[in-house]
Short mmCIF file of C-alpha atoms and ligand atoms in Angstrom, two decimals:
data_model
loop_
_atom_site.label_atom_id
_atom_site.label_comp_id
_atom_site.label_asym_id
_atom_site.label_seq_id
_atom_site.Cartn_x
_atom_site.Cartn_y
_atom_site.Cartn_z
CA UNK T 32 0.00 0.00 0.00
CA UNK T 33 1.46 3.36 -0.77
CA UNK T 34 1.73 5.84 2.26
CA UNK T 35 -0.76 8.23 0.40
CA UNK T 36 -3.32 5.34 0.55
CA UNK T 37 -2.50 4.45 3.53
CA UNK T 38 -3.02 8.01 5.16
CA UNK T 39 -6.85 7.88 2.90
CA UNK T 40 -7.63 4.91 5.01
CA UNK T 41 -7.03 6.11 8.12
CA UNK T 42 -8.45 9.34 7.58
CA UNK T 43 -11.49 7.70 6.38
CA UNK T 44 -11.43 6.09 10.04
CA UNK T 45 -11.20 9.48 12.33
CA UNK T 46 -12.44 12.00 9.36
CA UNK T 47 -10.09 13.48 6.97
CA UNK T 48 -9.70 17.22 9.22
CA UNK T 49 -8.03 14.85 11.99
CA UNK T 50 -5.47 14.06 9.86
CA UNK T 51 -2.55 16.74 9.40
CA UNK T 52 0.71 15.71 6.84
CA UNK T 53 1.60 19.40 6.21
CA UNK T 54 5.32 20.14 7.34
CA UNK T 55 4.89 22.96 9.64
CA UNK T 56 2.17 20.30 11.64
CA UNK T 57 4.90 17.43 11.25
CA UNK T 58 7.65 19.80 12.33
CA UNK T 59 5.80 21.08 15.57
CA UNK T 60 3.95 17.52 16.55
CA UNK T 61 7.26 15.42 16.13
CA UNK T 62 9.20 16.99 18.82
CA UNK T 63 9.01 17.22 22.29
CA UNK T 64 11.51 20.10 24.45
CA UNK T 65 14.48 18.11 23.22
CA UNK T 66 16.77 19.37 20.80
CA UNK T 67 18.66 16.18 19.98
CA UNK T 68 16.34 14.80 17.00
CA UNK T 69 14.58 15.96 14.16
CA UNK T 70 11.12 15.39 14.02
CA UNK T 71 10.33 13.43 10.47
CA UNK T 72 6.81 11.77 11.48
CA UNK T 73 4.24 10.09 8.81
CA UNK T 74 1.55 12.26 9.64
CA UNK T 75 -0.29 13.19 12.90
CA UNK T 76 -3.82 12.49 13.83
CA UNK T 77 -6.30 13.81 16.43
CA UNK T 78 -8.50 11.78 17.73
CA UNK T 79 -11.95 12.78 19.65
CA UNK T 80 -13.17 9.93 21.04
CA UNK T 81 -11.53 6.55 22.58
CA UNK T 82 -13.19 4.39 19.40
CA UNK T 83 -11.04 7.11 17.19
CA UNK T 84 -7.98 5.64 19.70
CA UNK T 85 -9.43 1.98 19.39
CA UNK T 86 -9.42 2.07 15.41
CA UNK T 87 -5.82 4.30 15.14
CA UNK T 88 -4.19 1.51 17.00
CA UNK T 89 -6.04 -1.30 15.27
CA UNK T 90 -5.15 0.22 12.02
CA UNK T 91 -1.35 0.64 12.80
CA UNK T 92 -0.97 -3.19 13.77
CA UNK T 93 -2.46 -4.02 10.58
CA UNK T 94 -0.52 -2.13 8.41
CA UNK T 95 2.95 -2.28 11.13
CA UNK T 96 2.98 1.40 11.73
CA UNK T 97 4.60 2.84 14.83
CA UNK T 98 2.88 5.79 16.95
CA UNK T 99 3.78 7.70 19.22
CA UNK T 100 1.70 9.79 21.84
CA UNK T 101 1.77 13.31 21.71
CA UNK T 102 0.51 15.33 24.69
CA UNK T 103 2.16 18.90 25.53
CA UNK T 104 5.15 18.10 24.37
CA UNK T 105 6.62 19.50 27.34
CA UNK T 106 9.15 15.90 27.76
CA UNK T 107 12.65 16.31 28.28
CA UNK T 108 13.81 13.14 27.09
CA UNK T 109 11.96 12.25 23.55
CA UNK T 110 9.90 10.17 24.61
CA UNK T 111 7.39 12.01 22.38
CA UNK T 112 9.67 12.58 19.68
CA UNK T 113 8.59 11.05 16.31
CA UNK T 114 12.25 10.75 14.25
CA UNK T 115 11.22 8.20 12.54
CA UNK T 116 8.31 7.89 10.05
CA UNK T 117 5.47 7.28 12.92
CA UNK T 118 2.56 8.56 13.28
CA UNK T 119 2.27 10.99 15.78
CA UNK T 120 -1.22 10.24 17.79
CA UNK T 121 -1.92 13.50 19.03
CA UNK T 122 -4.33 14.15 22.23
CA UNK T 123 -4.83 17.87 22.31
CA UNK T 124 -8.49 17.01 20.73
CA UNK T 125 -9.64 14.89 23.75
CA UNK T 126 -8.98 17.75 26.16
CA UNK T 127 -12.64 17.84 28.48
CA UNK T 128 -13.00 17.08 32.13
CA UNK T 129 -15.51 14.53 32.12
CA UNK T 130 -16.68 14.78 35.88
CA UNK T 131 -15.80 16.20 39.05
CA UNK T 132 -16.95 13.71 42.32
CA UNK T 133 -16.40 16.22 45.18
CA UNK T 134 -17.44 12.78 48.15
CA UNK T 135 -14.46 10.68 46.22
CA UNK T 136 -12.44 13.70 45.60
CA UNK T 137 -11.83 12.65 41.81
CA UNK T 138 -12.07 14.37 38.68
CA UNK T 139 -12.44 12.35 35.33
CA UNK T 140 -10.30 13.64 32.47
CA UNK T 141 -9.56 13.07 29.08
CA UNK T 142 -5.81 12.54 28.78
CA UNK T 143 -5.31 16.14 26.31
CA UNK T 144 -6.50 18.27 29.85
CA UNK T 145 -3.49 20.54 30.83
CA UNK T 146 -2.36 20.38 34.32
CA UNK T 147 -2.98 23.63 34.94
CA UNK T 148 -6.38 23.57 34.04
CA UNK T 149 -6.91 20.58 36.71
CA UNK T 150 -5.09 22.63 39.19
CA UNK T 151 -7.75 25.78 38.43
CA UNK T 152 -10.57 23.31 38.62
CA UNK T 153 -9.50 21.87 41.97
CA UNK T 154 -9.45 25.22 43.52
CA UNK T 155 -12.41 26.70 42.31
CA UNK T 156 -13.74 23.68 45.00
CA UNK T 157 -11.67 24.59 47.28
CA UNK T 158 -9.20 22.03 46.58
CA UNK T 159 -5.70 21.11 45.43
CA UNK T 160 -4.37 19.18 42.59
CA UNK T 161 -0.96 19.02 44.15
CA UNK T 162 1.32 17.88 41.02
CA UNK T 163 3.13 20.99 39.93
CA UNK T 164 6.16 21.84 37.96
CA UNK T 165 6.74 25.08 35.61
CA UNK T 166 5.68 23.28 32.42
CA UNK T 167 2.21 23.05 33.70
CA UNK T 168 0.90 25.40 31.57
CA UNK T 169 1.43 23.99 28.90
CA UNK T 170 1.37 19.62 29.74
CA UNK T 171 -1.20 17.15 29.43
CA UNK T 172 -2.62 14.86 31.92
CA UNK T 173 -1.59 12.19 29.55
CA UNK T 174 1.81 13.08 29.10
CA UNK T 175 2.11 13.38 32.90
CA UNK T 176 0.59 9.74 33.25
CA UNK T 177 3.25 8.78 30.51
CA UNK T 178 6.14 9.83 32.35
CA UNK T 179 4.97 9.81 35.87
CA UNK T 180 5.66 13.38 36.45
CA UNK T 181 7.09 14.51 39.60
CA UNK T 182 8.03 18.26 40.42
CA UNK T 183 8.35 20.71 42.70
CA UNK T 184 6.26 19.09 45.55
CA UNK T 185 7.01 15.61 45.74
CA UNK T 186 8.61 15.63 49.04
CA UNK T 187 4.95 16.07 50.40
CA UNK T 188 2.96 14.71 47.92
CA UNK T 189 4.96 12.31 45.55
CA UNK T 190 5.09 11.68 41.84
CA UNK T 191 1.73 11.58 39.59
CA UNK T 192 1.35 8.36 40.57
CA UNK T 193 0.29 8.67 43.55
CA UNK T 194 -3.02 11.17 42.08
CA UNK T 195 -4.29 8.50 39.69
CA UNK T 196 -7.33 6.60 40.72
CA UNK T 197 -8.24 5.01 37.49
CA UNK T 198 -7.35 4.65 34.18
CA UNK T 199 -9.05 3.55 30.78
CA UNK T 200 -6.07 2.86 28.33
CA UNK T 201 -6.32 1.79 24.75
CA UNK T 202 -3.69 -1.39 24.81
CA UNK T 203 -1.31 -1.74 21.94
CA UNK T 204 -3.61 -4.75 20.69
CA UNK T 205 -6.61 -1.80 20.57
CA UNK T 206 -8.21 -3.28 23.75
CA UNK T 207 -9.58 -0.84 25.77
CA UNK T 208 -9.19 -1.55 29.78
CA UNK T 209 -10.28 -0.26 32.73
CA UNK T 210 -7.92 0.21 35.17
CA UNK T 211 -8.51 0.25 39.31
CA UNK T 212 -12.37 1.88 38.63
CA UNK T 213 -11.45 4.69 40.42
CA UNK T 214 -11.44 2.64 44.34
CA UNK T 215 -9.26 3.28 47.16
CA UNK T 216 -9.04 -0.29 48.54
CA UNK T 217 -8.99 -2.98 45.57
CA UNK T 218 -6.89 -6.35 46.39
CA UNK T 219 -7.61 -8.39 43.17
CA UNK T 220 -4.08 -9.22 42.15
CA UNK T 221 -1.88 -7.51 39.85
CA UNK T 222 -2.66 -3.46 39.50
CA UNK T 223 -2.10 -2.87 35.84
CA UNK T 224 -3.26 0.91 36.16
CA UNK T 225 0.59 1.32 38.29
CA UNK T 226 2.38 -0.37 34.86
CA UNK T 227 0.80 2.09 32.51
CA UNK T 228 2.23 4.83 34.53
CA UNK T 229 5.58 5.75 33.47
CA UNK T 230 5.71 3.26 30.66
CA UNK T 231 5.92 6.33 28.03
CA UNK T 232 2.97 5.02 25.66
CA UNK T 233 5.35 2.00 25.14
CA UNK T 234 2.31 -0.67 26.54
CA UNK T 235 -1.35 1.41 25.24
CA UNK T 236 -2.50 5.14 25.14
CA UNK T 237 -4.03 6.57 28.07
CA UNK T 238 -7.75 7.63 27.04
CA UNK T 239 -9.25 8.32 30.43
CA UNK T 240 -7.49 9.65 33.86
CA UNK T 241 -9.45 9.87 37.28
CA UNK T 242 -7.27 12.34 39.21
CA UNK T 243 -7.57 12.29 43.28
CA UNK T 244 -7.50 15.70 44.65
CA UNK T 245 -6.05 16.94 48.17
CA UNK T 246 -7.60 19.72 50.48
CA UNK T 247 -5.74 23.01 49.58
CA UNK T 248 -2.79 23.97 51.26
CA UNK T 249 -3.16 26.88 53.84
CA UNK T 250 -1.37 30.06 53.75
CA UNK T 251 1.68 28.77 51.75
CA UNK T 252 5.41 31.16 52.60
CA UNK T 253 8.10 30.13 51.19
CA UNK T 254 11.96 30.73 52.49
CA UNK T 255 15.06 31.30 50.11
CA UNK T 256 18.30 30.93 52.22
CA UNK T 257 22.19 30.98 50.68
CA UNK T 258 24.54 28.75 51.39
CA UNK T 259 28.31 28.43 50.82
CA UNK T 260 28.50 25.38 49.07
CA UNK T 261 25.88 22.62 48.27
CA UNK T 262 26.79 20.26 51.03
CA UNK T 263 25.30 23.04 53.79
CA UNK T 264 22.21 22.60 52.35
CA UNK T 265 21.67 19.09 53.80
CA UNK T 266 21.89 19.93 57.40
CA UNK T 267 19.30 22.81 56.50
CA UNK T 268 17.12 19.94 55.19
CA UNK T 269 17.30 17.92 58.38
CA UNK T 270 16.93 20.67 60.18
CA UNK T 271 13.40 21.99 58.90
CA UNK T 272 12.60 18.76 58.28
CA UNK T 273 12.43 17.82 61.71
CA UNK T 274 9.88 20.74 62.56
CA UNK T 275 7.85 21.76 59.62
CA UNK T 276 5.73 19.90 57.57
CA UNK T 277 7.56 21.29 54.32
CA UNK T 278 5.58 21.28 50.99
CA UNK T 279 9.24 21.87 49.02
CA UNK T 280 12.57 22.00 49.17
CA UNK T 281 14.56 23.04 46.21
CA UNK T 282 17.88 23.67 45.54
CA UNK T 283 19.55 25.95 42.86
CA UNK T 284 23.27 27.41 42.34
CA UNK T 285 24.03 30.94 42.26
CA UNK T 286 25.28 30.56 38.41
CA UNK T 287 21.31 28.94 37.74
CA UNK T 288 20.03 32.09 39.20
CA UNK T 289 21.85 34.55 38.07
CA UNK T 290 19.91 33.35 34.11
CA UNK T 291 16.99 33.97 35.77
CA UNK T 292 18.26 37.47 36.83
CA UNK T 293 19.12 38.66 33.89
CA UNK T 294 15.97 38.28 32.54
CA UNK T 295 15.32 41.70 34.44
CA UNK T 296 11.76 40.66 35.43
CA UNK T 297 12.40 38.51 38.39
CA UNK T 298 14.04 40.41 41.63
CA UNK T 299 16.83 39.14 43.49
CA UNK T 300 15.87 37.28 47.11
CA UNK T 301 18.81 39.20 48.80
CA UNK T 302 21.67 41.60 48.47
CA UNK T 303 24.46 38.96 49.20
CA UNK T 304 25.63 36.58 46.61
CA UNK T 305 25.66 32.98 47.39
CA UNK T 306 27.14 29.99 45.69
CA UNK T 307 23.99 28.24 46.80
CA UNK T 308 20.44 28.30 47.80
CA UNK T 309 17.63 26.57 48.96
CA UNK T 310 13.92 27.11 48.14
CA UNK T 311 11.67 25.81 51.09
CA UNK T 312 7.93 26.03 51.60
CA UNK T 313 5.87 25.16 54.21
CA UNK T 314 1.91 25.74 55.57
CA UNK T 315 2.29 28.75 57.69
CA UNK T 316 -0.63 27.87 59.16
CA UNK T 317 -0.59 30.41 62.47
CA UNK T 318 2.31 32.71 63.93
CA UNK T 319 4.03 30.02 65.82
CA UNK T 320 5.18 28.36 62.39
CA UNK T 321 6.48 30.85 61.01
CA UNK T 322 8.07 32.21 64.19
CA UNK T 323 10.02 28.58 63.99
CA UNK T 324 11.18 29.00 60.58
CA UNK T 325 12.50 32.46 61.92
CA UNK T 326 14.26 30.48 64.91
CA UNK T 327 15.41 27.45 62.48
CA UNK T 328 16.74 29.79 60.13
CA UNK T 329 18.67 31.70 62.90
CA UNK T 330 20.08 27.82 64.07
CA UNK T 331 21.37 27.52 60.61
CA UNK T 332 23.15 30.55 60.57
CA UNK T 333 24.52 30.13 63.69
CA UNK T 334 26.14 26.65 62.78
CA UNK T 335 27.20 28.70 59.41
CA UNK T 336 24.80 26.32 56.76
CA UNK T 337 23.37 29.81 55.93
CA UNK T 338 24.71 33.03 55.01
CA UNK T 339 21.89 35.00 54.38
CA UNK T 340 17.77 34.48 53.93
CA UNK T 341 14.57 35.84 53.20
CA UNK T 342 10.87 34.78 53.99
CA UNK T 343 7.78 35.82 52.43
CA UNK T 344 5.80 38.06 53.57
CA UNK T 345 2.33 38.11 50.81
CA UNK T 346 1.76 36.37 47.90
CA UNK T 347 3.45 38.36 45.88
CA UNK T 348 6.80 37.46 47.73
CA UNK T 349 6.13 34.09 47.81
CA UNK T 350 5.67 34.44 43.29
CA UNK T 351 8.37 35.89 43.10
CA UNK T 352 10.54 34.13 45.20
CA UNK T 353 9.41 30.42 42.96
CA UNK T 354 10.04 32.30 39.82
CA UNK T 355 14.08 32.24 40.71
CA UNK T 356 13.26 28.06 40.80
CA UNK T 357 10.83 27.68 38.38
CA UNK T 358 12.29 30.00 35.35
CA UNK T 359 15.44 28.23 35.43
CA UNK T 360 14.62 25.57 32.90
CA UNK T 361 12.47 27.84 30.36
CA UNK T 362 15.59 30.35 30.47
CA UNK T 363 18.43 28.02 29.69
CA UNK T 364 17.10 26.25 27.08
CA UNK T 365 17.99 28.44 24.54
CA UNK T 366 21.46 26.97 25.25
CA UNK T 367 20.29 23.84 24.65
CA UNK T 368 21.37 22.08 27.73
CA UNK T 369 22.36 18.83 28.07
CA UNK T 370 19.76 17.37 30.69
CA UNK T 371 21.00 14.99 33.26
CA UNK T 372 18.25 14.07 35.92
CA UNK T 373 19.54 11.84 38.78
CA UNK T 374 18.32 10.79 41.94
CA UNK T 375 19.26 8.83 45.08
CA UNK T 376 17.45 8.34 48.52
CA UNK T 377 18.28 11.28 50.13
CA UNK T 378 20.61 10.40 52.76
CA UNK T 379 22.99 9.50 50.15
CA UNK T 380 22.79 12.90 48.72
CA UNK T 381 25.93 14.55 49.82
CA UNK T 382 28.42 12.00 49.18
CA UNK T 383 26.81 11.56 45.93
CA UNK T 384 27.15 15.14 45.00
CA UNK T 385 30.22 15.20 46.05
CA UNK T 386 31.43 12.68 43.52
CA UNK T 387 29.58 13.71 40.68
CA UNK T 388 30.65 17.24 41.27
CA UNK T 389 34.14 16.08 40.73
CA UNK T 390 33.68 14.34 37.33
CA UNK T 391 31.99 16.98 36.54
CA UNK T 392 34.15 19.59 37.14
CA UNK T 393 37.08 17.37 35.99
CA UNK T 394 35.21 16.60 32.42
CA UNK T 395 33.49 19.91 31.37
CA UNK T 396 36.40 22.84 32.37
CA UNK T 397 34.93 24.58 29.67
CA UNK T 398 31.27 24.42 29.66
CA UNK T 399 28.99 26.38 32.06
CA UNK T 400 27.66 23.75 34.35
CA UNK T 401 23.99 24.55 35.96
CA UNK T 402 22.79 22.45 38.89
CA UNK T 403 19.65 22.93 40.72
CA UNK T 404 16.21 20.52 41.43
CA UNK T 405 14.19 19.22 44.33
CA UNK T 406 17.33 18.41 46.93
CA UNK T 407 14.84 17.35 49.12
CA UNK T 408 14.00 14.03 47.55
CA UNK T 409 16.96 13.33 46.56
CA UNK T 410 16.51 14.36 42.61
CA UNK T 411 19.58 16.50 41.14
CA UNK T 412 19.06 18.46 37.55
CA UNK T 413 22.61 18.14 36.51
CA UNK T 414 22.74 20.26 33.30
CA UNK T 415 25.31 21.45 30.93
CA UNK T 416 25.35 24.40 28.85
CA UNK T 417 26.31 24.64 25.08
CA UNK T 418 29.30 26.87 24.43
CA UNK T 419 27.39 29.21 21.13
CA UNK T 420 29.81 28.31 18.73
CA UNK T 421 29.82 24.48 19.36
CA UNK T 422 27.95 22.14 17.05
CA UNK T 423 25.42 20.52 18.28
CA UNK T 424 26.26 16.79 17.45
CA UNK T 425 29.93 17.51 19.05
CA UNK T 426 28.58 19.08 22.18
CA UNK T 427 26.26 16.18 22.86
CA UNK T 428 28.32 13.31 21.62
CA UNK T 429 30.90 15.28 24.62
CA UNK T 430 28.43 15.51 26.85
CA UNK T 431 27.47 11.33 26.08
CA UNK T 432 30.97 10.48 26.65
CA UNK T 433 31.31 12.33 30.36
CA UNK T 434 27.57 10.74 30.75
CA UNK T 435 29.15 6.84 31.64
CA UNK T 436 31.52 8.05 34.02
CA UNK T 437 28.04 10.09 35.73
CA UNK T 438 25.98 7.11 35.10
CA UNK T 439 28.69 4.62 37.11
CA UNK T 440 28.57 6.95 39.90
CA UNK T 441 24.63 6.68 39.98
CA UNK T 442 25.09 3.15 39.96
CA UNK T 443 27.23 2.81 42.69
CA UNK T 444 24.58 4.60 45.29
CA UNK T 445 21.90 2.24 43.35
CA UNK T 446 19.83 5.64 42.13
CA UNK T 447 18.26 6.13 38.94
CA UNK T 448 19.58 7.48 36.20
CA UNK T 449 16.35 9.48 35.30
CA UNK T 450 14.26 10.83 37.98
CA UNK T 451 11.59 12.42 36.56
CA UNK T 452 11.58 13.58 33.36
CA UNK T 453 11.61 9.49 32.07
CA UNK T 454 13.70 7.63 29.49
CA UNK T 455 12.59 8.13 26.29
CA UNK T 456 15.92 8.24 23.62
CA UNK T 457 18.31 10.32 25.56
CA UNK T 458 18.68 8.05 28.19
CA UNK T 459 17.37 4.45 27.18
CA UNK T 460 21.08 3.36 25.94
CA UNK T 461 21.79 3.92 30.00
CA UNK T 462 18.94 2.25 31.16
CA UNK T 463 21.46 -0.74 32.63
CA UNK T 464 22.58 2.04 34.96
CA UNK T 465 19.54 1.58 36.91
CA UNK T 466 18.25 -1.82 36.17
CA UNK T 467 19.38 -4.95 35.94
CA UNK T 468 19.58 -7.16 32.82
CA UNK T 469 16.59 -9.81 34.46
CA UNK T 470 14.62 -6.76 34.88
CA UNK T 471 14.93 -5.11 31.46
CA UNK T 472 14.10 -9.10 30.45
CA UNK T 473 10.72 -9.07 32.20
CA UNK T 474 10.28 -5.49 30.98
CA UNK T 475 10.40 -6.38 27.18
CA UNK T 476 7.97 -9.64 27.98
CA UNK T 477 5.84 -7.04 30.02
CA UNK T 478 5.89 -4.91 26.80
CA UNK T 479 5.11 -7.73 24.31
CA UNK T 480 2.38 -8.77 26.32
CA UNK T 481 0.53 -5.77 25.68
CA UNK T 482 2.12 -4.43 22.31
CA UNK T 483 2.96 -7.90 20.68
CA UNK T 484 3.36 -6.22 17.07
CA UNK T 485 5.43 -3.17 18.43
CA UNK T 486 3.76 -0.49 17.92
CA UNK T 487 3.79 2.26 20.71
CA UNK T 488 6.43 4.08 20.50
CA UNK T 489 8.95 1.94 19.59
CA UNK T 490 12.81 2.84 20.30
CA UNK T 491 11.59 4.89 23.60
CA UNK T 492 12.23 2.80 26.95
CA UNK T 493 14.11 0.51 25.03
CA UNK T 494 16.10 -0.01 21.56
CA UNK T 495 13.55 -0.81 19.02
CA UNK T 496 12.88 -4.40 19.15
CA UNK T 497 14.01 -7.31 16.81
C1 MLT A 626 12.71 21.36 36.71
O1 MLT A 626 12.87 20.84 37.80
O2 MLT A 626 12.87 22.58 36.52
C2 MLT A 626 12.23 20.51 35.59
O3 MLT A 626 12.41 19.16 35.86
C3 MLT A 626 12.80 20.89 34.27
C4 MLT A 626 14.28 20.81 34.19
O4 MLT A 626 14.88 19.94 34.80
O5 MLT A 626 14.88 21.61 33.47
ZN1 ZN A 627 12.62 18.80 37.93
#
């Protein structure tokens, strides 16, 4: 069949409109935030309704065609990058909430609903959607399924994982399941719903989410303190730790910042330079709280963690003082940085930093290196800057090379050589780093189970198959 009849037949399945093949659509659906791959898909189609999902996916195992899911396109690690000739299956047309269940605390969404617009709904009843990272603007429920999104919060409220309640997915065979029906207790063997999470459309599309909501946070204040080098920050950790409840704890150097700076819309926290900060947050729920932050932050100084600090006093304050976090990764990309996104448990942190600092240091003298990420559960954004004037295929085939000696390190504390942001292409040649051959075995049978033609986005996870 030639590819022009083949795109007739499927758009005679979803109607022709929901079926784009001009470049500027291939260009923009093809490509996630990555900069590694150009996008060279087979078209891109928008389906409305989960029997548009059920027939895309039966069609592509007939004629051996490879999607891939397309949500924001927010990822950081191609896993929604179509480089290949796939077709892109695109979700921004399934974009409604479905239901909001204010005695389960639940709200039913179609997988192309941004996380923003979930976090708006939850507070208009009073409540919180607490999975939150500065792409939410702009990501899909889908996509955060896909990857298992974590962010800025996760030290009180975990990854995205922990929010779903059910799932209907759309398995690579074109079976549609439902996943967990939305119950809190539900002890009848394997939970499927937790293997569709994270598994980066590799298994079935996710055509359905039921997202559990928390009760809102009260009176919010965040703290920025500087430190003189990254390992102070740990005893700071321990030390609120021990007191607050804290709803964040971020970490960022003084080189991240100073991007943000420069923008000229975001002020500084403080007069004195440090090499280091920390971003905290915690419920400020009467005076006595926040009279011991003021008291733990004094401690810290004391025992010289912290050079200087700052506490916010109104909302406004407690903005601005996230924007010197949150901007850091929209601002740099335009040096399109090599991403490296670590983690261990967190009382392995310091050593662990310690070591990778060194390689680091000892393997990129000349590149700007950026750290910064959510300290406080142990994830590290590890990312290195492209010098202007450097090709693009040099700096990153570099940056691959100073990657292993990284990569062993992770290894060694037995962390994970992608915390968050998933595996996708950048880092599935690594994947060994963090699991073991038996388990990348039953990982590939898991996949073939569901996807026994190889369909869903083949080459992500994993090399492409046979
Ligand atoms: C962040 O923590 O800012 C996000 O994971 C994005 C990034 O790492 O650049
Ligand atoms: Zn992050």
């Amino acid at each position: 069949m030639t590819q022009r009849a083949l795109i007739d037949e499927l758009a005679a399945l979803v109607a022709p409109a929901r079926v784009l093949t001009d470049a500027p659509s291939l260009e923009t659906y093809g490509k996630d935030w990555t900069r590694q791959f150009i996008p060279a898909p087979l078209a891109v189609v928008l389906p409305r309704t989960v029997e548009h999902v059920q027939a895309i996916v039966r069609w592509a195992n007939e004629h051996r065609v490879a999607l891939v899911p397309s949500g924001g396109r927010t990822g950081l690690s191609a896993a929604a990058v179509a480089a290949n000739g796939e077709l892109v299956v695109s979700f921004d047309a399934m974009n409604q909430v479905l239901d909001v269940n204010l005695t389960d605390r639940t709200v039913v969404c179609q997988p192309g609903v941004i996380t923003r617009q979930l976090q708006d709904l939850a507070a208009e009843h009073g409540l919180y959607y607490p999975v939150d990272f500065a792409s939410s603007g702009s990501s899909q429920i889908g996509g955060n399924i896909g990857t298992n999104a974590g962010g800025i919060k996760v030290i009180r409220y975990g990854m995205t994982r922990n929010w779903v309640a059910g799932l209907k997915v759309v398995t690579g065979k074109g079976d549609l399941l439902e996943l967990n029906k939305d119950l809190l207790k539900n002890a009848t063997g394997y939970d499927l719903r937790q293997l569709f999470i994270g598994a980066e459309g590799t298994l079935g599309f996710v055509v359905e989410a039921t997202m559990r909501l928390d009760r809102a946070p009260k009176n919010l204040t965040a703290m920025v303190l500087g430190a003189a080098d990254v390992a102070s920050i740990m005893p700071v950790l321990h030390a609120f730790h021990g007191k607050l409840d804290l709803t964040a704890f971020e970490f960022f150097s003084h080189a991240s910042m100073a991007k943000v700076l420069a923008r000229g819309d975001v002020p500084a926290p403080f007069a004195t330079p440090c090499p280091f900060y920390a971003l905290l947050e915690f419920e400020a729920v009467n005076e006595a709280l926040a009279d011991q932050a003021l008291a733990l932050f004094e401690h810290c100084v004391e025992q010289g963690w912290v050079l200087d600090g700052v506490m916010s006093q109104s909302e406004q304050q407690l903005r601005n003082l996230w924007k010197l976090r949150e901007y850091i990764s929209e601002t740099i990309s335009h040096y399109t940085p090599y991403k490296n996104d670590i983690s261990v448990t967190v009382a392995k942190v310091p050593a662990f930093l310690a070591e990778i600092d060194a390689i680091v240091a000892a393997h990129y003298p000349d590149f700007e290196v950026l750290w910064y990420g959510h300290i406080g559960d142990g994830n590290l954004h590890l990312n290195i800057l492209k010098p202007r004037h450097m090709d693009n295929a040099v700096f990153f085939e570099t940056c691959a090379k100073v990657n292993t000696w990284v990569f062993e390190i992770v290894q060694k504390y037995n962390g994970s050589i992608s915390a968050e942001h998933g595996v996708g292409m950048t880092k599935r040649d690594y994947l060994a780093y963090s699991r073991s051959p038996a388990e990348i075995e039953y990982m590939k049978a898991i996949k073939a189970v569901f996807d026994p033609n190889g369909i869903m986005n083949p080459g992500k996870i994993f090399a492409p198959q046979g």
